[in-house]
Structure formats: C-alpha cells, structure tokens
Amino acid sequence: MKFTLLLVALGIPTLAQDVSTQLVKRAFVDANIPKDLSITFNPTALLEVSLPQGARPPIVLHAGINVPRNDTAGPPIFHVAGNIGHGPFVVATVDPDAPTPQDPNEAQIRHFLGGNFFNRAGLLVNTTPAISEFLQPTPPAGSDAHRYVFLLFKQSPEFARQTLVNSTTSIALFNISMFAKEVDLGNPIAGTFMKVAPEPSS
Ligand SMILES: *[C@@H]1O[C@H](CO)[C@@H](O)[C@H](O)[C@H]1NC(C)=O
Ligand SMILES: *[C@@H]1O[C@H](CO)[C@@H](O)[C@H](O)[C@H]1NC(C)=O
Ligand SMILES: *[C@@H]1O[C@H](CO)[C@@H](O)[C@H](O)[C@H]1NC(C)=O
C-alpha cells in the first residue's frame, strides 16, 4: 500500500489495483486459474504489479484487468502489501492460454521466473538475474485474450539448488505447480493476473 500512498502523495493518479485478498481469490476462481494451473490459491497478501509506461503513469494491475498489448513491455515492478516478512521470495509469471485458450497445447509459457526478491518497505527488490527475464505477452493474431498470471511464493532453500529450469530451458510447456512442488515452494502467498489480446492488425 505504501506505493499507492507515494503515488497519491505525488499527485500521480493510480489505476484501480487489488485491495482485497478475498476479491483476488474470487477473480482467480472466476477465471478458472487455480484449476487450470493446478494450484491452491489462498492469498495472504497482495502482489502489486506495475507496468511502466514511459512518461505516462504506470498501469497497476488488478486481477482480471485487460491491458493493451503495447502497454505490456515491462519489465514489471513488484510491490507487496501484507505482513509477509523480509524474504526471500520467488515471482513467477505464466500464460496458461498458449497458443489459444481453446487449445493451450504449448502452455504454460514461462514469462518470468525470478528468485531472491526481498521486501524493502513493500518494494520487492531482486539482487540477482532472473532465471527467465520478463517476456512481453504476444498472443498470436486471431487468438482470444490470454491470461498472464503473476504468483508470489516464499523461496525455499531448494530453489537456489534447483537444476530443473535455467535461462536456456524452453519457456514452453512449463508447469508452475509441478515446479513449485519439486522445489518445495508451497502454495503461492499472493498473485494477480491480466488479460492481453493480440495487437489489433492495422
Ligand atoms: C503497437 O506498437 C507497434 C510497434 O511499436 C506499432 O506498430 C502499433 O501501431 C502499436 N499499436 C497500437 C494499437 O498502438
Ligand atoms: C541448463 O539446463 C540444461 C538441461 O538441464 C543443461 O544441459 C544446461 O547446461 C544448463 N545451462 C546452464 C547455463 O546452466
Ligand atoms: C502440472 O502438474 C500437476 C502436478 O503438479 C498436474 O496435476 C497437472 O496436470 C500438470 N499440468 C499440465 C498442464 O500438464
């Protein structure tokens, strides 16, 4: 919440963001995300995802927001609201709808996977390179909008030792629940998601 207060103090308008873990949980269920990702989602904190927009104010996600593809270049900035401690934390972003929600035979696409995030007064600061740096959403022409799901986990000791995924591993056919299970991340403690449709053809 500190981030919002800062923006308000600076007079920068903030777009609607998540304010309630119960509403986020409901939005996930309504969008079928826990089932499609095989995750148990009982958030205890809010993950605030901001997409920088150059000179314009950032877009701050709320669960289920539609974001124009051109506004999703990122990289996203992560904040957390809630009493979750110092860290470290892992952030993952996956697309369960590739290439289309009707036939997601390449899903999940791993759009971000990074560890060693620490909570500095609500800002999640990462001091090491991500395993998978942020990849801008690019749903193919003709597809319905894809869901891009951001999840926050408490980092396990196993995460630092894991050899399942590295920067050269294919980003397709990822499975966040299997990965979380194998490196002992437990269930996500926070999350949000956006929907991004293909760039309208000119
Ligand atoms: C999105 O960005 C691309 C490349 O910068 C540009 O060609 C296109 O017109 C933009 N689309 C919209 C809707 O702004
Ligand atoms: C990434 O993982 C693959 C398969 O496990 C391995 O062959 C490769 O050497 C690893 N690359 C790096 C940079 O660690
Ligand atoms: C992902 O892994 C879980 C086990 O953690 C499994 O139940 C699920 O079917 C897998 N999802 C996909 C899309 O393969």
Coordinates of C-alpha atoms and ligand atoms in Angstrom, one line a residue:
M1 CA 0.0 0.0 0.0
K2 CA 3.0 2.3 0.5
F3 CA 3.5 2.5 -3.2
T4 CA -0.1 3.8 -3.7
L5 CA 0.3 6.3 -0.9
L6 CA 3.5 7.5 -2.5
L7 CA 1.8 8.0 -5.9
V8 CA -1.1 9.7 -4.2
A9 CA 1.3 12.0 -2.3
L10 CA 3.0 12.8 -5.6
G11 CA -0.4 13.5 -7.2
I12 CA 0.0 10.7 -9.7
P13 CA -3.3 9.1 -10.4
T14 CA -3.3 5.3 -9.8
L15 CA -5.4 3.0 -11.8
A16 CA -7.5 0.6 -9.9
Q17 CA -5.5 -2.1 -8.1
D18 CA -6.1 -5.1 -5.9
V19 CA -7.3 -4.1 -2.5
S20 CA -8.6 -7.4 -1.0
T21 CA -7.2 -10.9 -1.0
Q22 CA -10.7 -12.3 -1.0
L23 CA -11.6 -10.4 -4.2
V24 CA -8.4 -11.5 -5.8
K25 CA -9.1 -15.1 -4.8
R26 CA -12.6 -14.8 -6.3
A27 CA -11.3 -13.3 -9.5
F28 CA -8.9 -16.3 -9.8
V29 CA -11.7 -18.8 -9.3
D30 CA -14.0 -16.9 -11.7
A31 CA -11.2 -17.1 -14.3
N32 CA -10.6 -20.8 -13.6
I33 CA -7.0 -20.1 -12.8
P34 CA -6.5 -22.4 -9.8
K35 CA -7.9 -25.3 -11.8
D36 CA -6.0 -24.6 -15.0
L37 CA -2.7 -24.1 -13.1
S38 CA -3.3 -27.0 -10.6
I39 CA -2.6 -24.6 -7.8
T40 CA -4.2 -24.0 -4.4
F41 CA -4.7 -20.2 -4.2
N42 CA -5.4 -18.8 -0.7
P43 CA -3.6 -15.5 -0.8
T44 CA -2.5 -13.9 2.4
A45 CA -1.0 -10.7 0.8
L46 CA -1.5 -8.6 -2.3
L47 CA 1.0 -8.7 -5.1
E48 CA 1.1 -5.3 -6.8
V49 CA 2.3 -5.5 -10.4
S50 CA 3.1 -2.2 -12.1
L51 CA 3.8 -1.9 -15.8
P52 CA 5.9 1.2 -16.6
Q53 CA 4.5 3.4 -19.4
G54 CA 7.4 5.8 -20.1
A55 CA 6.1 9.4 -19.4
R56 CA 2.6 8.2 -18.5
P57 CA 1.8 6.8 -15.1
P58 CA 2.3 3.1 -14.7
I59 CA -0.5 0.6 -15.2
V60 CA -1.1 -1.1 -11.8
L61 CA -2.8 -4.4 -12.3
H62 CA -5.9 -5.6 -10.6
A63 CA -7.0 -9.2 -11.0
G64 CA -8.5 -9.7 -14.5
I65 CA -7.7 -6.2 -15.9
N66 CA -7.5 -6.1 -19.7
V67 CA -4.2 -4.4 -20.8
P68 CA -3.5 -3.4 -24.4
R69 CA -0.6 -5.5 -25.7
N70 CA 1.6 -2.4 -26.4
D71 CA 1.4 -1.4 -22.8
T72 CA 2.8 -4.6 -21.5
A73 CA 6.5 -4.2 -22.5
G74 CA 7.5 -4.0 -18.8
P75 CA 9.6 -5.1 -17.1
P76 CA 7.1 -5.1 -14.3
I77 CA 7.8 -3.7 -10.9
F78 CA 6.6 -5.7 -8.0
H79 CA 5.3 -4.5 -4.6
V80 CA 3.7 -6.4 -1.9
A81 CA 1.0 -5.3 0.6
G82 CA 0.7 -7.6 3.7
N83 CA 2.7 -8.9 6.5
I84 CA 4.8 -11.5 4.7
G85 CA 8.3 -10.8 6.2
H86 CA 11.6 -10.0 4.7
G87 CA 12.0 -12.8 2.1
P88 CA 13.5 -14.1 0.0
F89 CA 10.6 -14.6 -2.4
V90 CA 10.1 -16.1 -5.9
V91 CA 7.9 -14.4 -8.5
A92 CA 6.6 -16.4 -11.5
T93 CA 4.5 -15.3 -14.4
V94 CA 2.8 -17.9 -16.7
D95 CA 0.5 -17.9 -19.7
P96 CA -1.8 -20.9 -19.5
D97 CA -3.5 -20.0 -22.8
A98 CA -0.8 -20.5 -25.4
P99 CA -1.3 -20.5 -28.3
T100 CA -5.1 -20.2 -27.7
P101 CA -7.3 -20.6 -24.6
Q102 CA -9.3 -23.2 -26.6
D103 CA -6.2 -25.4 -27.4
P104 CA -3.4 -24.5 -25.0
N105 CA -1.0 -27.1 -26.3
E106 CA 2.1 -25.0 -25.7
A107 CA 1.1 -23.9 -22.2
Q108 CA 2.2 -22.8 -19.9
I109 CA 4.6 -20.3 -21.3
R110 CA 7.0 -19.1 -18.6
H111 CA 7.0 -15.3 -19.0
F112 CA 9.0 -14.6 -15.8
L113 CA 10.7 -16.7 -13.1
G114 CA 13.0 -15.0 -10.6
G115 CA 14.1 -15.6 -7.1
N116 CA 15.9 -13.7 -4.3
F117 CA 13.3 -11.0 -4.1
F118 CA 13.5 -9.1 -0.8
N119 CA 10.8 -7.0 0.8
R120 CA 12.1 -3.4 1.2
A121 CA 9.2 -1.5 2.7
G122 CA 6.8 -3.1 0.2
L123 CA 9.0 -2.9 -2.8
L124 CA 10.3 -6.4 -3.9
V125 CA 13.9 -5.9 -4.8
N126 CA 15.8 -8.6 -6.7
T127 CA 19.6 -8.6 -6.5
T128 CA 20.3 -11.4 -8.8
P129 CA 19.3 -12.0 -12.5
A130 CA 16.0 -13.8 -13.0
I131 CA 16.1 -17.4 -14.3
S132 CA 13.7 -16.2 -17.1
E133 CA 13.6 -12.5 -17.6
F134 CA 10.3 -10.9 -18.4
L135 CA 9.0 -11.7 -21.8
Q136 CA 6.3 -9.4 -23.2
P137 CA 2.9 -11.0 -23.9
T138 CA 2.5 -11.7 -27.6
P139 CA -0.8 -13.6 -28.1
P140 CA -1.0 -14.7 -31.8
A141 CA -3.3 -13.0 -34.2
G142 CA -6.8 -14.4 -34.1
S143 CA -6.4 -15.7 -30.5
D144 CA -8.8 -14.7 -27.8
A145 CA -7.1 -12.8 -24.9
H146 CA -4.6 -14.8 -22.9
R147 CA -4.4 -14.8 -19.1
Y148 CA -1.0 -13.8 -17.7
V149 CA -0.8 -14.9 -14.1
F150 CA 1.7 -13.4 -11.6
L151 CA 2.4 -15.5 -8.5
L152 CA 4.4 -14.8 -5.4
F153 CA 6.0 -17.6 -3.4
K154 CA 8.1 -17.9 -0.3
Q155 CA 11.5 -19.0 -1.5
S156 CA 12.7 -22.4 -0.3
P157 CA 16.4 -23.5 0.2
E158 CA 15.8 -26.0 -2.7
F159 CA 15.1 -23.1 -5.1
A160 CA 18.7 -22.0 -5.0
R161 CA 19.9 -25.5 -5.7
Q162 CA 17.4 -26.4 -8.4
T163 CA 18.6 -27.6 -11.8
L164 CA 15.1 -28.1 -13.5
V165 CA 15.0 -24.7 -15.2
N166 CA 17.7 -22.3 -16.3
S167 CA 17.9 -19.4 -18.7
T168 CA 18.3 -21.8 -21.7
T169 CA 15.4 -24.0 -20.9
S170 CA 12.4 -23.8 -23.2
I171 CA 9.8 -21.4 -21.9
A172 CA 7.0 -23.6 -23.4
L173 CA 5.3 -26.5 -21.6
F174 CA 6.2 -25.1 -18.2
N175 CA 4.2 -26.3 -15.2
I176 CA 4.3 -23.9 -12.3
S177 CA 2.5 -26.3 -9.9
M178 CA 4.9 -29.1 -10.7
F179 CA 7.9 -26.7 -10.4
A180 CA 6.6 -25.4 -7.1
K181 CA 6.2 -28.9 -5.8
E182 CA 9.6 -30.1 -6.9
V183 CA 11.5 -27.2 -5.4
D184 CA 9.3 -27.1 -2.3
L185 CA 7.8 -23.6 -2.8
G186 CA 4.5 -24.5 -1.3
N187 CA 1.4 -22.6 -2.4
P188 CA 1.5 -19.1 -3.7
I189 CA 1.0 -16.5 -1.0
A190 CA -0.2 -13.7 -3.4
G191 CA -0.9 -13.1 -7.0
T192 CA -2.8 -11.2 -9.7
F193 CA -3.4 -11.5 -13.4
M194 CA -4.1 -9.5 -16.5
K195 CA -5.7 -10.4 -19.8
V196 CA -3.9 -9.4 -23.0
A197 CA -5.5 -9.7 -26.5
P198 CA -3.5 -9.7 -29.8
E199 CA -2.3 -6.4 -31.2
P200 CA -5.2 -5.2 -33.5
S201 CA -4.0 -5.6 -37.1
S202 CA -3.6 -2.3 -38.9
Ligands
LIG1 C1 1.9 -1.0 -31.0 O1 3.3 -0.9 -31.2 C2 3.7 -1.2 -32.5 C3 5.2 -1.1 -32.6 O2 5.7 -0.1 -31.8 C4 3.0 -0.2 -33.5 O3 3.4 -0.5 -34.8 C5 1.5 -0.3 -33.4 O4 0.8 0.6 -34.2 C6 1.1 -0.1 -31.9 N1 -0.4 -0.4 -31.8 C7 -1.2 0.4 -31.1 C8 -2.6 -0.1 -31.0 O5 -0.8 1.4 -30.5
LIG2 C1 20.5 -25.6 -18.4 O1 19.9 -26.9 -18.2 C2 20.3 -27.8 -19.3 C3 19.4 -29.1 -19.1 O2 19.3 -29.4 -17.7 C4 21.8 -28.1 -19.2 O3 22.1 -29.0 -20.2 C5 22.5 -26.8 -19.4 O4 23.9 -27.0 -19.3 C6 22.0 -25.7 -18.4 N1 22.6 -24.5 -18.8 C7 23.2 -23.6 -17.9 C8 23.6 -22.3 -18.4 O5 23.2 -23.9 -16.7
LIG3 C1 1.0 -29.8 -13.9 O1 1.5 -30.6 -12.9 C2 0.5 -31.0 -12.0 C3 1.1 -31.7 -10.8 O2 1.7 -30.8 -10.0 C4 -0.5 -31.9 -12.8 O3 -1.6 -32.3 -11.9 C5 -1.1 -31.1 -13.9 O4 -1.9 -32.0 -14.8 C6 0.1 -30.6 -14.8 N1 -0.5 -29.7 -15.8 C7 -0.3 -29.8 -17.1 C8 -0.9 -28.7 -17.9 O5 0.5 -30.7 -17.5

